[in-house]
Short mmCIF file of N, CA and C in Angstrom, two decimals:
data_model
loop_
_atom_site.label_atom_id
_atom_site.label_comp_id
_atom_site.label_asym_id
_atom_site.label_seq_id
_atom_site.Cartn_x
_atom_site.Cartn_y
_atom_site.Cartn_z
N UNK A 1 -14.91 -11.51 29.54
CA UNK A 1 -13.76 -11.26 28.69
C UNK A 1 -13.72 -12.26 27.55
N UNK A 2 -14.04 -13.53 27.84
CA UNK A 2 -13.98 -14.53 26.77
C UNK A 2 -14.99 -14.23 25.66
N UNK A 3 -16.14 -13.65 26.01
CA UNK A 3 -17.11 -13.28 24.97
C UNK A 3 -16.55 -12.22 24.05
N UNK A 4 -15.82 -11.26 24.61
CA UNK A 4 -15.21 -10.20 23.80
C UNK A 4 -14.24 -10.82 22.80
N UNK A 5 -13.39 -11.72 23.27
CA UNK A 5 -12.41 -12.35 22.38
C UNK A 5 -13.10 -13.16 21.28
N UNK A 6 -14.11 -13.91 21.66
CA UNK A 6 -14.81 -14.73 20.68
C UNK A 6 -15.54 -13.89 19.64
N UNK A 7 -16.14 -12.78 20.08
CA UNK A 7 -16.81 -11.90 19.13
C UNK A 7 -15.80 -11.31 18.15
N UNK A 8 -14.66 -10.92 18.64
CA UNK A 8 -13.64 -10.36 17.76
C UNK A 8 -13.12 -11.43 16.80
N UNK A 9 -12.87 -12.63 17.31
CA UNK A 9 -12.41 -13.71 16.44
C UNK A 9 -13.46 -13.98 15.35
N UNK A 10 -14.72 -14.02 15.74
CA UNK A 10 -15.79 -14.25 14.79
C UNK A 10 -15.85 -13.14 13.74
N UNK A 11 -15.67 -11.90 14.17
CA UNK A 11 -15.66 -10.77 13.24
C UNK A 11 -14.55 -10.94 12.22
N UNK A 12 -13.35 -11.29 12.67
CA UNK A 12 -12.23 -11.46 11.75
C UNK A 12 -12.46 -12.65 10.81
N UNK A 13 -13.00 -13.73 11.34
CA UNK A 13 -13.24 -14.92 10.53
C UNK A 13 -14.28 -14.65 9.44
N UNK A 14 -15.16 -13.66 9.66
CA UNK A 14 -16.17 -13.30 8.67
C UNK A 14 -15.63 -12.39 7.57
N UNK A 15 -14.40 -11.93 7.69
CA UNK A 15 -13.80 -11.04 6.69
C UNK A 15 -13.29 -11.88 5.51
N UNK A 16 -13.87 -11.67 4.35
CA UNK A 16 -13.46 -12.43 3.16
C UNK A 16 -12.00 -12.19 2.83
N UNK A 17 -11.50 -10.99 3.08
CA UNK A 17 -10.09 -10.71 2.79
C UNK A 17 -9.17 -11.60 3.62
N UNK A 18 -9.56 -11.91 4.86
CA UNK A 18 -8.74 -12.77 5.71
C UNK A 18 -8.85 -14.22 5.24
N UNK A 19 -10.03 -14.65 4.83
CA UNK A 19 -10.19 -16.00 4.29
C UNK A 19 -9.31 -16.16 3.05
N UNK A 20 -9.36 -15.17 2.16
CA UNK A 20 -8.55 -15.22 0.93
C UNK A 20 -7.06 -15.23 1.26
N UNK A 21 -6.65 -14.38 2.19
CA UNK A 21 -5.24 -14.27 2.59
C UNK A 21 -4.75 -15.59 3.18
N UNK A 22 -5.59 -16.21 4.00
CA UNK A 22 -5.17 -17.44 4.68
C UNK A 22 -5.16 -18.65 3.75
N UNK A 23 -5.87 -18.53 2.63
CA UNK A 23 -6.01 -19.64 1.68
C UNK A 23 -6.62 -20.87 2.34
N UNK A 24 -7.53 -20.62 3.29
CA UNK A 24 -8.25 -21.69 4.01
C UNK A 24 -9.71 -21.29 4.13
N UNK A 25 -10.58 -22.29 4.21
CA UNK A 25 -11.99 -21.98 4.44
C UNK A 25 -12.20 -21.38 5.83
N UNK A 26 -11.41 -21.84 6.79
CA UNK A 26 -11.46 -21.31 8.15
C UNK A 26 -10.06 -20.79 8.49
N UNK A 27 -9.90 -19.46 8.53
CA UNK A 27 -8.57 -18.90 8.82
C UNK A 27 -8.07 -19.28 10.22
N UNK A 28 -6.76 -19.32 10.37
CA UNK A 28 -6.15 -19.57 11.68
C UNK A 28 -6.16 -18.25 12.45
N UNK A 29 -7.04 -18.18 13.44
CA UNK A 29 -7.16 -16.99 14.28
C UNK A 29 -7.10 -17.48 15.72
N UNK A 30 -6.03 -17.11 16.40
CA UNK A 30 -5.77 -17.62 17.75
C UNK A 30 -5.97 -16.53 18.79
N UNK A 31 -6.30 -16.97 20.01
CA UNK A 31 -6.49 -16.06 21.14
C UNK A 31 -5.30 -16.18 22.09
N UNK A 32 -4.55 -15.13 22.23
CA UNK A 32 -3.46 -14.97 23.21
C UNK A 32 -2.20 -15.79 22.95
N UNK A 33 -2.32 -16.97 22.35
CA UNK A 33 -1.15 -17.81 22.14
C UNK A 33 -1.40 -18.72 20.93
N UNK A 34 -0.33 -18.99 20.19
CA UNK A 34 -0.45 -19.94 19.09
C UNK A 34 -0.39 -21.34 19.70
N UNK A 35 -1.45 -22.13 19.51
CA UNK A 35 -1.49 -23.46 20.14
C UNK A 35 -0.58 -24.46 19.42
N UNK A 36 -0.33 -25.56 20.08
CA UNK A 36 0.37 -26.66 19.44
C UNK A 36 1.85 -26.77 19.74
N UNK A 37 2.34 -25.95 20.67
CA UNK A 37 3.76 -26.04 21.02
C UNK A 37 3.99 -27.38 21.73
N UNK A 38 4.93 -28.19 21.22
CA UNK A 38 5.18 -29.48 21.86
C UNK A 38 5.57 -29.32 23.33
N UNK A 39 5.10 -30.25 24.15
CA UNK A 39 5.37 -30.20 25.59
C UNK A 39 6.88 -30.19 25.83
N UNK A 40 7.29 -29.38 26.80
CA UNK A 40 8.69 -29.31 27.18
C UNK A 40 9.50 -28.32 26.36
N UNK A 41 8.85 -27.64 25.39
CA UNK A 41 9.57 -26.65 24.58
C UNK A 41 9.02 -25.26 24.82
N UNK A 42 9.89 -24.26 24.69
CA UNK A 42 9.49 -22.88 24.91
C UNK A 42 9.11 -22.15 23.63
N UNK A 43 9.49 -22.69 22.48
CA UNK A 43 9.22 -21.99 21.23
C UNK A 43 9.13 -22.97 20.07
N UNK A 44 8.51 -22.47 19.01
CA UNK A 44 8.39 -23.26 17.79
C UNK A 44 9.70 -23.22 17.01
N UNK A 45 9.92 -24.22 16.19
CA UNK A 45 11.06 -24.20 15.28
C UNK A 45 10.70 -23.33 14.07
N UNK A 46 11.70 -22.98 13.32
CA UNK A 46 11.47 -22.19 12.10
C UNK A 46 10.51 -22.93 11.17
N UNK A 47 10.76 -24.22 10.94
CA UNK A 47 9.91 -25.00 10.03
C UNK A 47 8.46 -25.04 10.53
N UNK A 48 8.27 -25.20 11.83
CA UNK A 48 6.91 -25.23 12.39
C UNK A 48 6.21 -23.89 12.17
N UNK A 49 6.92 -22.79 12.42
CA UNK A 49 6.32 -21.47 12.24
C UNK A 49 5.95 -21.23 10.78
N UNK A 50 6.84 -21.63 9.89
CA UNK A 50 6.56 -21.42 8.46
C UNK A 50 5.32 -22.20 8.03
N UNK A 51 5.09 -23.37 8.62
CA UNK A 51 3.89 -24.15 8.29
C UNK A 51 2.62 -23.56 8.93
N UNK A 52 2.78 -22.94 10.09
CA UNK A 52 1.63 -22.32 10.78
C UNK A 52 1.12 -21.08 10.06
N UNK A 53 2.01 -20.33 9.45
CA UNK A 53 1.63 -19.07 8.81
C UNK A 53 0.85 -19.36 7.53
N UNK A 54 -0.07 -18.42 7.18
CA UNK A 54 -0.40 -17.18 7.86
C UNK A 54 -1.42 -17.41 8.99
N UNK A 55 -1.34 -16.54 9.99
CA UNK A 55 -2.29 -16.60 11.09
C UNK A 55 -2.47 -15.22 11.69
N UNK A 56 -3.53 -15.11 12.50
CA UNK A 56 -3.81 -13.89 13.25
C UNK A 56 -3.79 -14.27 14.73
N UNK A 57 -3.12 -13.46 15.53
CA UNK A 57 -3.06 -13.68 16.97
C UNK A 57 -3.72 -12.49 17.65
N UNK A 58 -4.75 -12.77 18.44
CA UNK A 58 -5.54 -11.71 19.10
C UNK A 58 -5.12 -11.58 20.56
N UNK A 59 -4.93 -10.34 20.97
CA UNK A 59 -4.68 -10.00 22.37
C UNK A 59 -5.75 -9.01 22.80
N UNK A 60 -6.28 -9.16 23.98
CA UNK A 60 -7.22 -8.17 24.49
C UNK A 60 -6.58 -7.36 25.59
N UNK A 61 -6.93 -6.10 25.60
CA UNK A 61 -6.45 -5.21 26.64
C UNK A 61 -7.45 -5.15 27.77
N UNK A 62 -7.28 -4.19 28.66
CA UNK A 62 -8.20 -4.07 29.79
C UNK A 62 -9.62 -3.74 29.32
N UNK A 63 -10.58 -4.23 30.04
CA UNK A 63 -11.98 -3.92 29.78
C UNK A 63 -12.47 -3.07 30.94
N UNK A 64 -13.16 -1.98 30.60
CA UNK A 64 -13.67 -1.10 31.65
C UNK A 64 -15.17 -0.92 31.47
N UNK A 65 -15.82 -0.47 32.51
CA UNK A 65 -17.25 -0.20 32.47
C UNK A 65 -17.46 1.25 32.86
N UNK A 66 -18.03 2.01 31.92
CA UNK A 66 -18.25 3.44 32.13
C UNK A 66 -19.73 3.71 32.33
N UNK A 67 -20.03 4.65 33.22
CA UNK A 67 -21.40 5.06 33.45
C UNK A 67 -21.91 5.78 32.21
N UNK A 68 -23.09 5.40 31.74
CA UNK A 68 -23.68 6.06 30.58
C UNK A 68 -24.80 6.97 31.04
N UNK A 69 -25.45 7.62 30.09
CA UNK A 69 -26.44 8.66 30.40
C UNK A 69 -27.53 8.19 31.35
N UNK A 70 -27.95 6.96 31.21
CA UNK A 70 -29.01 6.45 32.08
C UNK A 70 -28.41 6.12 33.44
N UNK A 71 -28.91 6.70 34.53
CA UNK A 71 -28.33 6.44 35.84
C UNK A 71 -28.29 4.95 36.17
N UNK A 72 -27.17 4.53 36.68
CA UNK A 72 -27.00 3.14 37.08
C UNK A 72 -26.75 2.19 35.93
N UNK A 73 -26.57 2.72 34.74
CA UNK A 73 -26.34 1.88 33.57
C UNK A 73 -24.87 2.01 33.15
N UNK A 74 -24.23 0.90 32.95
CA UNK A 74 -22.82 0.90 32.59
C UNK A 74 -22.63 0.27 31.22
N UNK A 75 -21.71 0.83 30.48
CA UNK A 75 -21.41 0.33 29.14
C UNK A 75 -19.97 -0.13 29.10
N UNK A 76 -19.74 -1.40 28.72
CA UNK A 76 -18.36 -1.88 28.67
C UNK A 76 -17.62 -1.34 27.45
N UNK A 77 -16.33 -1.17 27.62
CA UNK A 77 -15.46 -0.78 26.52
C UNK A 77 -14.08 -1.35 26.80
N UNK A 78 -13.25 -1.34 25.80
CA UNK A 78 -11.91 -1.87 25.99
C UNK A 78 -11.08 -1.77 24.73
N UNK A 79 -10.07 -2.58 24.66
CA UNK A 79 -9.19 -2.56 23.50
C UNK A 79 -8.76 -3.97 23.16
N UNK A 80 -8.41 -4.17 21.91
CA UNK A 80 -7.83 -5.43 21.49
C UNK A 80 -6.88 -5.18 20.36
N UNK A 81 -5.97 -6.08 20.19
CA UNK A 81 -4.98 -5.99 19.13
C UNK A 81 -4.95 -7.29 18.37
N UNK A 82 -4.63 -7.21 17.11
CA UNK A 82 -4.50 -8.39 16.27
C UNK A 82 -3.18 -8.30 15.52
N UNK A 83 -2.37 -9.35 15.65
CA UNK A 83 -1.11 -9.42 14.91
C UNK A 83 -1.32 -10.37 13.73
N UNK A 84 -1.20 -9.84 12.54
CA UNK A 84 -1.28 -10.63 11.32
C UNK A 84 0.14 -11.02 10.95
N UNK A 85 0.39 -12.33 10.82
CA UNK A 85 1.74 -12.80 10.52
C UNK A 85 1.71 -13.72 9.31
N UNK A 86 2.61 -13.48 8.38
CA UNK A 86 2.69 -14.29 7.18
C UNK A 86 4.14 -14.52 6.79
N UNK A 87 4.38 -15.62 6.09
CA UNK A 87 5.69 -15.81 5.48
C UNK A 87 5.85 -14.74 4.42
N UNK A 88 7.02 -14.16 4.31
CA UNK A 88 7.25 -13.13 3.29
C UNK A 88 7.06 -13.76 1.92
N UNK A 89 6.20 -13.17 1.08
CA UNK A 89 5.98 -13.74 -0.25
C UNK A 89 7.29 -13.85 -1.03
N UNK A 90 7.41 -14.93 -1.76
CA UNK A 90 8.60 -15.11 -2.59
C UNK A 90 8.32 -14.55 -3.97
N UNK A 91 9.35 -14.27 -4.68
CA UNK A 91 9.20 -13.72 -6.02
C UNK A 91 10.08 -12.50 -6.17
N UNK A 92 9.93 -11.87 -7.29
CA UNK A 92 10.76 -10.73 -7.64
C UNK A 92 10.11 -9.43 -7.16
N UNK A 93 10.00 -9.30 -5.81
CA UNK A 93 9.39 -8.11 -5.20
C UNK A 93 10.45 -7.28 -4.52
N UNK A 94 10.29 -5.98 -4.58
CA UNK A 94 11.14 -5.10 -3.77
C UNK A 94 10.51 -5.04 -2.38
N UNK A 95 11.27 -4.58 -1.40
CA UNK A 95 10.72 -4.40 -0.06
C UNK A 95 9.54 -3.46 -0.06
N UNK A 96 9.61 -2.42 -0.88
CA UNK A 96 8.51 -1.46 -0.98
C UNK A 96 7.25 -2.11 -1.54
N UNK A 97 7.39 -2.96 -2.54
CA UNK A 97 6.24 -3.66 -3.11
C UNK A 97 5.62 -4.61 -2.09
N UNK A 98 6.45 -5.32 -1.34
CA UNK A 98 5.94 -6.22 -0.31
C UNK A 98 5.15 -5.46 0.74
N UNK A 99 5.67 -4.30 1.15
CA UNK A 99 4.97 -3.46 2.13
C UNK A 99 3.63 -3.00 1.57
N UNK A 100 3.61 -2.56 0.33
CA UNK A 100 2.38 -2.05 -0.27
C UNK A 100 1.31 -3.16 -0.37
N UNK A 101 1.73 -4.36 -0.72
CA UNK A 101 0.79 -5.49 -0.80
C UNK A 101 0.16 -5.75 0.57
N UNK A 102 0.98 -5.76 1.62
CA UNK A 102 0.47 -6.01 2.98
C UNK A 102 -0.39 -4.83 3.44
N UNK A 103 0.05 -3.59 3.13
CA UNK A 103 -0.75 -2.40 3.47
C UNK A 103 -2.15 -2.50 2.85
N UNK A 104 -2.21 -2.87 1.58
CA UNK A 104 -3.50 -2.95 0.89
C UNK A 104 -4.40 -4.03 1.51
N UNK A 105 -3.81 -5.15 1.87
CA UNK A 105 -4.58 -6.21 2.53
C UNK A 105 -5.15 -5.70 3.85
N UNK A 106 -4.32 -5.07 4.67
CA UNK A 106 -4.79 -4.56 5.97
C UNK A 106 -5.87 -3.50 5.77
N UNK A 107 -5.73 -2.66 4.77
CA UNK A 107 -6.77 -1.68 4.47
C UNK A 107 -8.10 -2.34 4.17
N UNK A 108 -8.06 -3.45 3.43
CA UNK A 108 -9.28 -4.20 3.12
C UNK A 108 -9.87 -4.82 4.39
N UNK A 109 -9.02 -5.33 5.27
CA UNK A 109 -9.49 -5.90 6.55
C UNK A 109 -10.21 -4.81 7.35
N UNK A 110 -9.62 -3.63 7.45
CA UNK A 110 -10.23 -2.53 8.20
C UNK A 110 -11.59 -2.17 7.59
N UNK A 111 -11.67 -2.11 6.26
CA UNK A 111 -12.94 -1.81 5.59
C UNK A 111 -14.00 -2.85 5.94
N UNK A 112 -13.62 -4.13 5.92
CA UNK A 112 -14.58 -5.19 6.22
C UNK A 112 -15.00 -5.17 7.69
N UNK A 113 -14.08 -4.90 8.59
CA UNK A 113 -14.43 -4.81 10.01
C UNK A 113 -15.42 -3.67 10.22
N UNK A 114 -15.19 -2.56 9.55
CA UNK A 114 -16.11 -1.42 9.64
C UNK A 114 -17.49 -1.83 9.15
N UNK A 115 -17.57 -2.47 7.99
CA UNK A 115 -18.86 -2.90 7.45
C UNK A 115 -19.54 -3.90 8.38
N UNK A 116 -18.76 -4.82 8.91
CA UNK A 116 -19.32 -5.83 9.82
C UNK A 116 -19.89 -5.15 11.07
N UNK A 117 -19.16 -4.19 11.60
CA UNK A 117 -19.61 -3.50 12.82
C UNK A 117 -20.88 -2.70 12.56
N UNK A 118 -20.95 -2.05 11.41
CA UNK A 118 -22.14 -1.25 11.08
C UNK A 118 -23.37 -2.15 10.92
N UNK A 119 -23.18 -3.32 10.33
CA UNK A 119 -24.30 -4.22 10.04
C UNK A 119 -24.52 -5.29 11.11
N UNK A 120 -23.74 -5.25 12.16
CA UNK A 120 -23.75 -6.31 13.16
C UNK A 120 -25.04 -6.33 13.97
N UNK A 121 -25.47 -7.54 14.28
CA UNK A 121 -26.62 -7.73 15.15
C UNK A 121 -26.18 -8.30 16.50
N UNK A 122 -24.85 -8.38 16.73
CA UNK A 122 -24.38 -9.02 17.97
C UNK A 122 -24.00 -8.03 19.07
N UNK A 123 -24.39 -6.75 18.91
CA UNK A 123 -24.16 -5.80 19.98
C UNK A 123 -22.90 -4.97 19.84
N UNK A 124 -22.11 -5.25 18.83
CA UNK A 124 -20.87 -4.48 18.66
C UNK A 124 -21.17 -3.13 18.06
N UNK A 125 -20.48 -2.13 18.52
CA UNK A 125 -20.53 -0.84 17.86
C UNK A 125 -19.25 -0.70 17.04
N UNK A 126 -19.24 0.26 16.18
CA UNK A 126 -18.05 0.52 15.36
C UNK A 126 -16.87 0.82 16.27
N UNK A 127 -15.71 0.24 15.99
CA UNK A 127 -14.54 0.57 16.82
C UNK A 127 -14.34 2.08 16.86
N UNK A 128 -14.09 2.60 18.03
CA UNK A 128 -13.96 4.05 18.18
C UNK A 128 -12.60 4.56 17.72
N UNK A 129 -11.61 3.67 17.66
CA UNK A 129 -10.29 4.08 17.21
C UNK A 129 -9.55 2.85 16.68
N UNK A 130 -8.92 3.02 15.53
CA UNK A 130 -8.11 1.96 14.94
C UNK A 130 -6.73 2.55 14.63
N UNK A 131 -5.70 1.89 15.14
CA UNK A 131 -4.33 2.30 14.81
C UNK A 131 -3.60 1.09 14.24
N UNK A 132 -2.60 1.37 13.44
CA UNK A 132 -1.84 0.30 12.80
C UNK A 132 -0.35 0.43 13.12
N UNK A 133 0.32 -0.70 13.10
CA UNK A 133 1.77 -0.77 13.21
C UNK A 133 2.23 -1.75 12.16
N UNK A 134 2.94 -1.27 11.18
CA UNK A 134 3.45 -2.19 10.18
C UNK A 134 3.43 -1.57 8.81
N UNK A 135 3.81 -2.36 7.87
CA UNK A 135 4.28 -3.74 8.01
C UNK A 135 5.70 -3.79 8.57
N UNK A 136 6.00 -4.90 9.22
CA UNK A 136 7.34 -5.14 9.75
C UNK A 136 7.83 -6.46 9.18
N UNK A 137 9.11 -6.53 8.90
CA UNK A 137 9.69 -7.76 8.37
C UNK A 137 10.76 -8.25 9.32
N UNK A 138 10.87 -9.56 9.45
CA UNK A 138 11.89 -10.13 10.33
C UNK A 138 13.28 -9.67 9.88
N UNK A 139 14.13 -9.40 10.84
CA UNK A 139 15.51 -9.03 10.52
C UNK A 139 16.24 -10.25 9.99
N UNK A 140 17.39 -10.02 9.36
CA UNK A 140 18.19 -11.14 8.86
C UNK A 140 18.54 -12.09 9.99
N UNK A 141 18.86 -11.53 11.16
CA UNK A 141 19.21 -12.35 12.32
C UNK A 141 18.00 -13.17 12.80
N UNK A 142 16.82 -12.52 12.90
CA UNK A 142 15.62 -13.23 13.33
C UNK A 142 15.17 -14.27 12.31
N UNK A 143 15.38 -13.98 11.03
CA UNK A 143 14.93 -14.89 9.97
C UNK A 143 15.58 -16.27 10.10
N UNK A 144 16.78 -16.31 10.66
CA UNK A 144 17.45 -17.60 10.85
C UNK A 144 16.65 -18.46 11.81
N UNK A 145 16.09 -17.86 12.86
CA UNK A 145 15.37 -18.62 13.89
C UNK A 145 13.89 -18.81 13.56
N UNK A 146 13.24 -17.77 12.99
CA UNK A 146 11.79 -17.82 12.80
C UNK A 146 11.36 -17.83 11.33
N UNK A 147 12.29 -17.68 10.43
CA UNK A 147 11.96 -17.61 9.02
C UNK A 147 11.72 -16.17 8.58
N UNK A 148 11.72 -15.97 7.28
CA UNK A 148 11.49 -14.65 6.72
C UNK A 148 9.99 -14.39 6.75
N UNK A 149 9.56 -13.48 7.62
CA UNK A 149 8.12 -13.24 7.78
C UNK A 149 7.84 -11.75 7.91
N UNK A 150 6.57 -11.44 7.72
CA UNK A 150 6.07 -10.08 7.89
C UNK A 150 4.98 -10.10 8.95
N UNK A 151 4.90 -8.98 9.67
CA UNK A 151 3.85 -8.81 10.68
C UNK A 151 3.20 -7.45 10.50
N UNK A 152 1.95 -7.42 10.86
CA UNK A 152 1.20 -6.16 10.83
C UNK A 152 0.28 -6.18 12.04
N UNK A 153 0.30 -5.11 12.83
CA UNK A 153 -0.55 -5.01 14.02
C UNK A 153 -1.70 -4.05 13.76
N UNK A 154 -2.89 -4.45 14.19
CA UNK A 154 -4.04 -3.57 14.25
C UNK A 154 -4.45 -3.46 15.71
N UNK A 155 -4.65 -2.23 16.17
CA UNK A 155 -5.08 -1.98 17.55
C UNK A 155 -6.44 -1.28 17.48
N UNK A 156 -7.38 -1.78 18.25
CA UNK A 156 -8.75 -1.26 18.24
C UNK A 156 -9.18 -0.87 19.64
N UNK A 157 -9.91 0.22 19.73
CA UNK A 157 -10.66 0.57 20.92
C UNK A 157 -12.13 0.37 20.56
N UNK A 158 -12.90 -0.18 21.46
CA UNK A 158 -14.27 -0.53 21.15
C UNK A 158 -15.21 -0.19 22.29
N UNK A 159 -16.48 -0.24 21.98
CA UNK A 159 -17.55 -0.11 22.96
C UNK A 159 -18.70 -0.99 22.51
N UNK A 160 -19.58 -1.34 23.41
CA UNK A 160 -20.74 -2.15 23.06
C UNK A 160 -21.98 -1.30 23.18
N UNK A 161 -22.77 -1.29 22.11
CA UNK A 161 -23.98 -0.48 22.13
C UNK A 161 -25.05 -1.14 23.00
N UNK A 162 -25.83 -0.33 23.64
CA UNK A 162 -26.88 -0.83 24.54
C UNK A 162 -28.18 -0.99 23.80
#
């Protein structure tokens, strides 16, 4: 399972659109949990979250092994999700413009993941299904605790070529 997560993290880190979005040479891409929560606390403060963003948080779903055409040969497959989280851009944007900007970024990420999968030498096959959820913006009530942010979810189903 850890290899699956690392391969996905590596795939995302290789996407130039994510590097550009993160404004870092190495984007913040976390597995299962955002690290760095001070001991004895259950959650980050608003200021801490605002400094952490933008980041990607990866979750993996169940992994299964299906029998393939060759008798006794099994091919792993599964699912993973990535939550892209950013502080809501400031400026004179309408909500619709903010959504369109995030939509376009996610479209570019999907294009790069597709290209990476097609050209990959690490055993990945093209994701068999990609679904999106977003963009979503923090509510006024949530913004008080976590800051004004946007999230976008990508959900992938995958298989590994033999």
